[in-house]
């Protein structure tokens, strides 16, 4: 029974993909509804069957079929509380974004293809979280990467879009290289990639020491390289801002709510390994540095989606701080609240673009509050949530992460996290004031057909705004004894606090977080409530931020161009054509030359043959008669 | 008789075409070729259904004395390794006939005769259990391929085809010497099966004599420079057969001869070979990246992919060898599909330069789907066939006792590079603005072209999603090869006399 239902849950989006992929040409107007239904079915199964079944710490497991006849490389699933949180986020937020897309993409002639890709993405994401082993996680992992590639480059006649798609795929592949080696290390050590077996053997310390005593350290760090790629952390974050070339609902679903959080899911899933290897501290540091770094870039961005993209990178950093310091449930909690409010903000940004004929530059907006009231209010809720405004969803999850960082003895991480929280509130409200308040700077041509989005688009906004407001309080109230912690206890209950067994009082932390968040909002209000953002940066720091620290340029100059140049000149022209093929042709030339000179002996003149014959006879006779 | 039927049906077809050449029109000859190759495929399927996966022994054996005084026999048989290569050959050939349907402008009969003779020779190579017979088929393959490139090829076809033949012949000459030396060590017999029980002398030299011949065919870096020329000049079908099947004769030879017969040679040369494979993987990928010509790009990607295959084989463990053999099939499918696709746009535009294209997705959406699938298969995307092979090869390499993990780690960067060169190529050909007027009138795939590609895509997905049926049939045979390739190492390691006794006894059992 459970096996059939989970199989249905899994293949439903696959069927949606096949229908839209094969027959999309004839389905134009219904393709969106088919795709939405294909995601609604798994949501219903997750909410009304899976959720109650795993609530008391239950697990659903089944093997579907043997994939490679190597020890336990099977296709099977493993559903526990952690998976269920992911399932609800993927299918719940995913369903709303599908519905929103019906309106957003209604004028696009390629919408059947769009919905096919979107369903394929959901299918791959479900494989990623349902799998009972690392290999299956990897299959989903690369599958979502493919869909991300296809959807970023959805408008394939734009070079910037296809460049961004390719960049996303390749940068992710660099991360996947680490994931792959991590899997090999685990397989060499444990002889299996099955979660239950790997974790069981790791806890009892019965495994092959592939890299001596640091086997687990190496394995977890390699896996984490995969997470760094997929979840856009330093140094592999560069693909995510560019990924905004895709349709905006894609940014909401893939590049905010679900796919990019896969790395956090992976670390949480491997919590036992990270605890044993004590590598969480690396995770936390990468996370907090990324959080700060990305937030500073968001300060100077003028593209509304790029601000949100940097913000996503930054918030993912928070999640890694959470799972890195051992507060796995808090990290997953933030993953969930972030899916709601960031998904919401991307969709509202899409709504703004929809109203302004795809304008992205904040400097050409302003004063939209009265024209787009629903968009404004829902965006405001999202921004307050991410800024950590008291009692909204982001407040709870972010506060928990910072609190746990402090309690686990990482005061510096706590400090950087707090600074980032201030910057987050600041850049978000900079965006709000510049886009929605002040004077309108919209082109008069565009302004004439300014309109609020249709219901198919604003209803999902409202449905995402509600959890952004209240979900944090509902599941996060009570700290260690809150609903989310109780729910996730079985999976991530083991919290590795270094030395400190007791939790400090959460209330001071909540107060500090609130003050920092509100301060950020106020500073933004003070600076941007009426001011128009400058068009070109003048001071060097601003310039550095606006140019994203020149990281893309540095990567291009240090990695991309040298490899291309060396391949073209040294390897192809000199090595291959010059030396290797040159030697081959030289051999042929020499043999032909020898043949050519020997050929001269065959003159065809009988007298010459007779002369050489006589000389030969004389030599042989002379040798036998006189020398021997 | 089944194997003989599979091998010689195409030859029969070739004779039929030669006889009917003046009676039937061009299309009639093409239909004969198609029907015969399809029939061959159907007959070869009975090898699959009748195959016993529980044994490593040779099946469907046929043995008849051929030239008694010289110890030459007509000796055929297949195991779980050759089974797949035979099926790959019989599967790809009808696809090639159909692909060539409208593209051969002159001498259709000659083309089809060459193609069918080529099929016979390739099948013979994969079935022969007599060294002499093997060599006959091995060399016989050269003639039709020489004609295919030399008559139906591009502008520099004569240079390319002579280079191809001379390169191969240079290797074959060494192998012939090796075969003769084996003949004398084998009590004046060319029987491959009686060789297995023997401890051969001068294994290192023999290994090299065979290995160089096979390495040229693979091609392993640095013996690869004939490949780009041959591919660029060959007609589409020639490239498909070349990449799809002919290259695998090299890797097959390694598994069938080098590994089981000369364990000492394997032990001595593994470090060198693995180094060359890893260089080939990276080097092939980097050179592929900068190619302006689509066919050259795919040709160099073959150098990279076949590097993976050889790496897997010399991992000398279960995962590596199985992955290597599976990857031979995978490469045949994905690279075969890529050459077919390149051929399809070449027929329309008469250019293969990447720079001449751009934005084709808009004009040819069906083509775009197939091209995307073949590209992703070549990249090794999970869910498609290429991933399974690469994963097993790299896992095998990582866990190998015969070389350091570092090789597998470096090789794994080839996975990143594959994404770079394939996606960059795809972007330049398929995406962007459709601004070249010559591309604006392109027509999408015809029904015939779709029929050509669909079967390949089915297997690309099948192997990716459910590889077990493919792997389980080769399992026993792979174990056997591994055991033989390790036997001397085991002898040296453990108590000598006893182990020697058991291994030889087991080896004898195989012969019987």
Coordinates of C-alpha atoms in Angstrom, one line a residue, chain A residues 54-529:
Chain A
X54 CA 6.0 9.4 9.8
X55 CA 4.7 11.7 12.5
X56 CA 5.6 9.6 15.5
X57 CA 9.0 8.8 14.2
X58 CA 7.8 6.3 11.7
X59 CA 9.7 5.4 8.5
X60 CA 8.5 4.1 5.1
X61 CA 11.0 2.1 3.2
X62 CA 10.8 -0.1 0.1
X63 CA 13.0 -1.4 -2.6
X64 CA 11.7 -0.9 -6.1
X65 CA 14.2 -2.7 -8.2
X66 CA 17.9 -3.7 -8.4
X67 CA 19.8 -1.2 -10.5
X68 CA 23.4 -2.2 -10.7
X69 CA 24.0 -5.7 -9.4
X70 CA 26.7 -4.3 -7.0
X71 CA 26.2 -4.5 -3.3
X72 CA 22.9 -2.7 -2.6
X73 CA 23.0 -0.2 -5.5
X74 CA 19.2 -0.3 -5.8
X75 CA 16.4 1.9 -6.6
X76 CA 14.4 2.2 -3.4
X77 CA 13.1 4.8 -1.1
X78 CA 13.5 5.9 2.5
X79 CA 10.9 8.3 3.8
X80 CA 11.3 9.7 7.3
X81 CA 10.5 13.1 8.9
X82 CA 13.3 14.9 7.1
X83 CA 12.1 13.6 3.7
X84 CA 8.6 14.6 4.6
X85 CA 9.5 18.2 5.2
X86 CA 11.2 18.3 1.9
X87 CA 8.3 16.5 0.2
X88 CA 5.8 19.1 1.6
X89 CA 8.0 22.0 0.5
X90 CA 8.6 20.6 -3.0
X91 CA 5.1 19.7 -3.8
X92 CA 3.3 22.4 -1.8
X93 CA 5.3 25.4 -2.9
X94 CA 5.9 23.7 -6.2
X95 CA 2.1 23.3 -6.8
X96 CA 1.5 27.0 -6.1
X97 CA 4.3 28.0 -8.5
X98 CA 2.9 25.8 -11.2
X99 CA -0.4 27.5 -10.8
X100 CA 1.2 30.9 -10.9
X101 CA 3.1 29.9 -14.0
X102 CA -0.1 29.3 -15.9
X103 CA -0.7 33.0 -15.7
X104 CA 2.9 34.1 -16.0
X105 CA 3.6 32.0 -19.1
X106 CA 0.2 32.4 -20.8
X107 CA 1.6 34.4 -23.7
X108 CA 4.6 32.2 -24.3
X109 CA 4.3 29.9 -27.3
X110 CA 6.7 27.4 -25.7
X111 CA 4.6 26.9 -22.5
X112 CA 4.1 23.2 -23.1
X113 CA 7.8 22.7 -23.1
X114 CA 8.1 24.9 -20.1
X115 CA 5.6 22.8 -18.1
X116 CA 7.2 19.6 -19.3
X117 CA 10.6 20.8 -17.9
X118 CA 9.0 22.0 -14.7
X119 CA 7.4 18.6 -14.1
X120 CA 10.6 16.8 -14.9
X121 CA 12.3 19.0 -12.3
X122 CA 9.8 18.0 -9.7
X123 CA 10.3 14.3 -10.6
X124 CA 14.1 14.6 -10.2
X125 CA 13.8 16.5 -7.0
X126 CA 11.5 13.8 -5.6
X127 CA 14.1 11.2 -6.5
X128 CA 16.7 13.2 -4.7
X129 CA 14.8 13.3 -1.5
X130 CA 13.1 9.9 -1.6
X131 CA 16.2 7.9 -2.4
X132 CA 17.5 5.5 0.2
X133 CA 21.1 5.7 -0.9
X134 CA 23.6 8.3 -2.1
X135 CA 23.6 7.0 -5.6
X136 CA 19.9 7.7 -6.0
X137 CA 20.4 11.0 -4.4
X138 CA 23.0 11.7 -7.0
X139 CA 20.7 10.7 -9.8
X140 CA 18.2 13.2 -8.6
X141 CA 20.9 15.7 -7.9
X142 CA 22.1 15.7 -11.5
X143 CA 18.6 15.4 -12.8
X144 CA 17.6 18.7 -11.1
X145 CA 20.7 20.2 -12.4
X146 CA 19.7 19.3 -16.0
X147 CA 16.2 20.8 -15.5
X148 CA 17.8 23.9 -14.0
X149 CA 20.0 24.1 -17.2
X150 CA 17.0 23.6 -19.5
X151 CA 14.9 26.2 -17.6
X152 CA 17.5 28.9 -17.2
X153 CA 18.1 28.6 -20.9
X154 CA 14.4 28.3 -21.6
X155 CA 14.4 31.4 -23.9
X156 CA 17.2 29.8 -25.9
X157 CA 17.5 32.6 -28.5
X158 CA 19.0 34.9 -25.9
X159 CA 22.7 34.2 -25.6
X160 CA 22.9 35.5 -22.0
X161 CA 20.2 32.9 -21.0
X162 CA 22.0 29.9 -22.6
X163 CA 25.3 31.1 -21.3
X164 CA 23.8 31.2 -17.8
X165 CA 22.3 27.7 -18.2
X166 CA 25.6 26.3 -19.4
X167 CA 27.5 28.0 -16.5
X168 CA 25.0 26.6 -14.0
X169 CA 25.5 23.1 -15.3
X170 CA 29.3 23.2 -15.5
X171 CA 29.7 24.8 -12.1
X172 CA 27.4 22.2 -10.6
X173 CA 29.4 19.5 -12.3
X174 CA 32.5 20.7 -10.5
X175 CA 30.5 20.2 -7.3
X176 CA 29.3 16.9 -8.5
X177 CA 32.8 15.8 -9.1
X178 CA 33.3 16.1 -5.3
X179 CA 30.0 14.3 -4.6
X180 CA 31.1 11.5 -6.9
X181 CA 34.5 11.1 -5.2
X182 CA 32.7 11.3 -1.8
X183 CA 30.5 8.4 -2.9
X184 CA 33.5 6.4 -4.0
X185 CA 35.1 7.0 -0.7
X186 CA 32.0 5.9 1.2
X187 CA 31.6 2.8 -1.1
X188 CA 35.3 1.9 -0.6
X189 CA 34.9 2.3 3.1
X190 CA 31.5 0.7 3.7
X191 CA 30.9 -1.4 0.7
X192 CA 27.5 0.1 0.3
X193 CA 25.9 3.5 -0.3
X194 CA 22.7 2.7 1.5
X195 CA 21.9 5.3 4.1
X196 CA 20.9 2.9 6.9
X197 CA 23.9 0.7 6.4
X198 CA 26.5 3.5 6.0
X199 CA 25.3 5.3 9.1
X200 CA 25.0 2.1 11.1
X201 CA 28.5 1.0 10.2
X202 CA 29.9 4.5 10.8
X203 CA 28.5 4.7 14.3
X204 CA 29.9 1.3 15.2
X205 CA 33.2 2.3 13.6
X206 CA 33.3 -0.8 11.5
X207 CA 34.6 0.3 8.1
X208 CA 37.6 0.1 5.9
X209 CA 40.0 3.0 6.5
X210 CA 40.4 4.2 3.0
X211 CA 42.2 7.3 4.0
X212 CA 43.4 6.2 7.3
X213 CA 41.9 7.8 10.3
X214 CA 40.6 10.7 8.3
X215 CA 38.4 8.6 6.0
X216 CA 35.2 10.1 7.3
X217 CA 36.6 13.6 7.2
X218 CA 37.6 13.2 3.5
X219 CA 34.3 11.6 2.7
X220 CA 32.2 14.3 4.3
X221 CA 34.2 17.2 2.9
X222 CA 34.0 15.7 -0.6
X223 CA 30.2 15.4 -0.2
X224 CA 30.2 18.9 1.0
X225 CA 31.9 20.1 -2.2
X226 CA 28.8 18.8 -4.0
X227 CA 26.6 20.8 -1.6
X228 CA 28.7 23.9 -2.2
X229 CA 28.0 23.6 -5.9
X230 CA 24.3 22.8 -5.7
X231 CA 23.6 25.3 -3.0
X232 CA 25.7 28.1 -4.4
X233 CA 28.2 28.6 -1.6
X234 CA 31.7 30.1 -1.8
X235 CA 33.5 29.5 -4.2
X236 CA 30.9 28.0 -6.5
X237 CA 28.1 30.4 -6.0
X238 CA 28.7 32.3 -9.2
X239 CA 26.1 30.4 -11.3
X240 CA 23.1 31.4 -9.2
X241 CA 22.9 35.1 -9.8
X242 CA 23.3 34.4 -13.6
X243 CA 20.5 31.8 -13.3
X244 CA 18.0 34.6 -13.0
X245 CA 18.0 34.7 -16.8
X246 CA 15.3 32.0 -16.6
X247 CA 11.6 32.6 -16.2
X248 CA 10.9 34.1 -12.8
X249 CA 8.7 31.2 -11.5
X250 CA 11.7 29.0 -12.2
X251 CA 13.8 31.2 -10.0
X252 CA 11.2 30.9 -7.3
X253 CA 10.9 27.1 -7.5
X254 CA 14.3 25.9 -8.4
X255 CA 16.7 28.7 -7.4
X256 CA 15.1 29.6 -4.1
X257 CA 12.7 27.1 -2.7
X258 CA 13.8 23.7 -3.6
X259 CA 16.8 22.7 -5.7
X260 CA 19.4 25.0 -4.2
X261 CA 18.4 23.7 -0.7
X262 CA 19.4 20.2 -1.8
X263 CA 22.9 20.7 -0.3
X264 CA 21.4 21.5 3.1
X265 CA 19.3 18.4 2.8
X266 CA 22.3 16.4 2.0
X267 CA 24.3 17.6 5.0
X268 CA 21.3 17.1 7.3
X269 CA 20.8 13.6 5.8
X270 CA 24.4 12.8 6.5
X271 CA 24.3 14.3 10.0
X272 CA 25.7 11.2 11.5
X273 CA 28.8 11.3 9.3
X274 CA 29.4 15.0 9.8
X275 CA 29.1 14.6 13.6
X276 CA 31.5 11.7 13.7
X277 CA 34.0 13.5 11.4
X278 CA 33.6 16.9 13.2
X279 CA 33.6 18.6 9.8
X280 CA 30.5 20.6 10.6
X281 CA 32.7 23.5 11.5
X282 CA 33.9 23.8 7.9
X283 CA 30.3 23.7 6.8
X284 CA 29.4 26.5 9.2
X285 CA 32.3 28.7 8.3
X286 CA 31.7 28.4 4.6
X287 CA 28.1 29.1 5.3
X288 CA 28.5 32.2 7.3
X289 CA 31.2 33.7 5.0
X290 CA 28.9 33.1 2.1
X291 CA 26.0 34.7 3.9
X292 CA 28.0 37.8 4.6
X293 CA 29.7 38.0 1.2
X294 CA 26.5 37.5 -0.8
X295 CA 24.6 40.1 1.4
X296 CA 27.2 42.7 0.6
X297 CA 26.7 42.1 -3.1
X298 CA 23.0 42.5 -2.7
X299 CA 23.6 46.0 -1.3
X300 CA 24.7 47.3 -4.6
X301 CA 22.7 45.3 -7.1
X302 CA 20.0 47.2 -9.1
X303 CA 18.4 44.3 -10.8
X304 CA 15.4 43.2 -8.7
X305 CA 15.9 39.5 -9.3
X306 CA 19.7 39.7 -8.6
X307 CA 19.0 41.2 -5.2
X308 CA 16.8 38.2 -4.5
X309 CA 19.4 35.8 -5.9
X310 CA 22.2 37.2 -3.7
X311 CA 19.8 37.1 -0.8
X312 CA 19.1 33.4 -1.6
X313 CA 22.8 32.6 -1.6
X314 CA 23.1 34.5 1.7
X315 CA 20.2 32.7 3.3
X316 CA 21.5 29.3 2.1
X317 CA 24.6 30.3 4.0
X318 CA 22.5 30.6 7.2
X319 CA 21.1 27.1 6.6
X320 CA 24.6 25.8 6.4
X321 CA 25.5 27.5 9.6
X322 CA 22.6 25.7 11.2
X323 CA 23.5 22.3 10.0
X324 CA 27.2 23.0 10.4
X325 CA 26.9 23.8 14.1
X326 CA 24.9 20.6 14.6
X327 CA 21.5 22.3 14.8
X328 CA 20.1 20.2 11.9
X329 CA 16.5 20.8 12.8
X330 CA 17.0 24.6 12.8
X331 CA 18.7 24.5 9.5
X332 CA 15.9 22.5 8.0
X333 CA 13.4 24.8 9.7
X334 CA 15.0 27.8 8.0
X335 CA 15.0 25.9 4.7
X336 CA 11.2 25.5 5.1
X337 CA 10.4 29.1 6.1
X338 CA 12.8 30.4 3.4
X339 CA 11.0 28.3 0.8
X340 CA 7.8 30.2 1.6
X341 CA 9.1 33.7 1.9
X342 CA 11.7 33.6 -0.8
X343 CA 9.4 31.8 -3.2
X344 CA 6.8 34.4 -2.4
X345 CA 9.3 37.3 -3.1
X346 CA 10.4 35.8 -6.4
X347 CA 6.8 35.4 -7.5
X348 CA 6.0 39.0 -6.5
X349 CA 9.1 40.2 -8.4
X350 CA 7.6 38.2 -11.3
X351 CA 4.4 40.1 -10.8
X352 CA 6.2 43.4 -10.9
X353 CA 8.0 42.3 -14.1
X354 CA 4.7 41.2 -15.6
X355 CA 3.2 44.6 -14.9
X356 CA 6.2 46.5 -16.2
X357 CA 6.8 44.6 -19.4
X358 CA 9.7 42.6 -18.1
X359 CA 11.5 45.5 -16.6
X360 CA 14.1 44.4 -14.0
X361 CA 16.0 47.6 -13.2
X362 CA 14.9 49.0 -9.8
X363 CA 16.0 52.4 -11.0
X364 CA 13.1 52.4 -13.5
X365 CA 10.5 51.5 -10.9
X366 CA 9.3 53.5 -7.9
X367 CA 5.9 54.3 -6.5
X368 CA 4.3 51.0 -7.5
X369 CA 2.6 50.6 -4.1
X370 CA -0.7 52.1 -5.2
X371 CA -0.7 50.5 -8.6
X372 CA 0.1 47.0 -7.5
X373 CA -1.4 46.7 -4.0
X374 CA -1.6 42.9 -3.7
X375 CA 1.9 42.6 -5.0
X376 CA 3.1 45.3 -2.6
X377 CA 1.5 43.8 0.5
X378 CA 2.6 40.2 -0.2
X379 CA 6.1 41.4 -1.0
X380 CA 6.2 43.4 2.2
X381 CA 5.2 40.3 4.2
X382 CA 8.1 38.3 2.5
X383 CA 10.6 41.1 3.2
X384 CA 9.5 41.4 6.8
X385 CA 9.8 37.7 7.2
X386 CA 13.3 37.5 5.8
X387 CA 14.4 40.6 7.7
X388 CA 13.6 38.7 10.9
X389 CA 10.7 41.0 12.0
X390 CA 9.4 39.7 15.3
X391 CA 7.1 36.8 15.2
X392 CA 7.1 36.4 11.4
X393 CA 8.4 33.1 10.0
X394 CA 12.0 34.1 9.2
X395 CA 12.4 35.5 12.7
X396 CA 12.0 32.1 14.3
X397 CA 14.3 30.1 12.1
X398 CA 17.1 32.6 11.7
X399 CA 17.1 33.3 15.5
X400 CA 17.4 29.6 16.2
X401 CA 20.4 29.3 13.9
X402 CA 22.2 32.2 15.5
X403 CA 21.3 31.1 19.0
X404 CA 22.7 27.6 18.3
X405 CA 25.8 29.0 16.8
X406 CA 26.4 30.9 20.0
X407 CA 25.6 27.9 22.2
X408 CA 27.9 25.6 20.3
X409 CA 30.8 28.0 21.0
X410 CA 31.0 29.8 17.7
X411 CA 30.8 33.3 18.8
X412 CA 32.5 34.8 15.8
X413 CA 30.1 33.0 13.5
X414 CA 27.3 34.3 15.6
X415 CA 28.7 37.8 15.2
X416 CA 29.0 37.6 11.4
X417 CA 25.6 36.1 11.2
X418 CA 24.1 39.0 13.2
X419 CA 25.9 41.5 11.0
X420 CA 24.4 39.7 7.9
X421 CA 21.0 39.8 9.5
X422 CA 21.3 43.6 9.7
X423 CA 22.4 43.8 6.0
X424 CA 19.6 41.5 5.0
X425 CA 17.0 43.7 6.5
X426 CA 18.7 46.8 5.0
X427 CA 19.0 45.5 1.4
X428 CA 15.5 44.1 1.4
X429 CA 13.9 47.3 2.5
X430 CA 16.1 49.3 0.2
X431 CA 14.4 47.2 -2.5
X432 CA 11.0 47.9 -1.1
X433 CA 11.5 51.6 -0.8
X434 CA 13.1 52.0 -4.2
X435 CA 10.5 49.8 -6.0
X436 CA 7.3 50.5 -4.3
X437 CA 7.7 53.9 -2.6
X438 CA 8.7 57.3 -3.7
X439 CA 8.2 58.9 -7.1
X440 CA 7.4 56.7 -10.1
X441 CA 10.3 56.5 -12.5
X442 CA 8.5 54.1 -14.8
X443 CA 8.6 54.9 -18.6
X444 CA 5.4 56.6 -19.6
X445 CA 4.9 54.0 -22.4
X446 CA 5.0 51.2 -19.8
X447 CA 3.1 53.1 -17.2
X448 CA 0.1 53.3 -19.5
X449 CA -0.6 49.6 -19.3
X450 CA 0.4 49.0 -15.8
X451 CA -1.8 46.4 -14.2
X452 CA -2.2 44.1 -11.2
X453 CA -1.7 40.5 -12.0
X454 CA -4.7 38.2 -12.8
X455 CA -6.1 36.0 -10.0
X456 CA -4.3 32.9 -11.2
X457 CA -1.1 34.8 -10.3
X458 CA -2.1 36.7 -7.2
X459 CA -3.9 33.8 -5.4
X460 CA -0.7 31.8 -5.1
X461 CA 1.0 35.0 -3.7
X462 CA -1.6 35.2 -1.0
X463 CA -1.3 31.5 -0.3
X464 CA 2.4 31.8 0.2
X465 CA 2.1 35.0 2.2
X466 CA 0.1 33.3 4.9
X467 CA 2.7 30.7 5.8
X468 CA 5.4 33.4 5.5
X469 CA 3.5 35.2 8.2
X470 CA 2.6 32.5 10.6
X471 CA 4.3 29.2 10.0
X472 CA 7.3 30.2 12.1
X473 CA 5.2 30.8 15.1
X474 CA 3.1 27.7 14.6
X475 CA 5.9 25.2 14.3
X476 CA 8.8 27.1 15.9
X477 CA 7.2 28.3 19.1
X478 CA 8.9 26.8 22.1
X479 CA 12.5 26.3 20.9
X480 CA 13.7 22.8 21.6
X481 CA 10.2 21.6 22.3
X482 CA 8.5 23.2 19.3
X483 CA 6.6 21.2 16.7
X484 CA 9.3 21.2 14.1
X485 CA 11.9 19.9 16.6
X486 CA 9.6 17.2 17.8
X487 CA 8.8 16.2 14.3
X488 CA 12.5 16.0 13.2
X489 CA 13.8 14.6 16.5
X490 CA 14.2 11.1 15.2
X491 CA 16.3 12.1 12.3
X492 CA 18.5 14.9 13.6
X493 CA 18.1 14.6 17.3
X494 CA 21.8 14.1 17.8
X495 CA 23.1 17.6 18.3
X496 CA 26.9 17.8 18.6
X497 CA 27.5 20.7 21.0
X498 CA 31.1 21.0 21.9
X499 CA 31.1 20.7 25.6
X500 CA 27.9 22.6 26.2
X501 CA 25.1 20.4 27.1
X502 CA 22.6 23.1 28.2
X503 CA 20.9 25.7 26.1
X504 CA 21.1 29.2 27.2
X505 CA 18.0 31.3 27.6
X506 CA 16.6 32.1 24.1
X507 CA 14.9 35.3 25.0
X508 CA 17.9 37.7 24.9
X509 CA 18.8 36.3 21.5
X510 CA 15.3 36.9 20.2
X511 CA 15.5 40.5 21.4
X512 CA 18.9 41.1 19.9
X513 CA 17.8 39.6 16.5
X514 CA 14.6 41.8 16.6
X515 CA 16.6 44.9 17.3
X516 CA 19.1 44.2 14.5
X517 CA 16.4 43.4 12.0
X518 CA 14.4 46.5 12.8
X519 CA 17.5 48.6 12.8
X520 CA 18.2 47.5 9.2
X521 CA 14.7 48.4 8.1
X522 CA 15.0 51.8 9.7
X523 CA 18.4 52.6 8.2
X524 CA 17.0 51.6 4.8
X525 CA 14.0 53.8 5.4
X526 CA 16.2 56.7 6.4
X527 CA 18.3 56.5 3.3
X528 CA 16.0 55.3 0.5
X529 CA 12.5 56.5 1.5

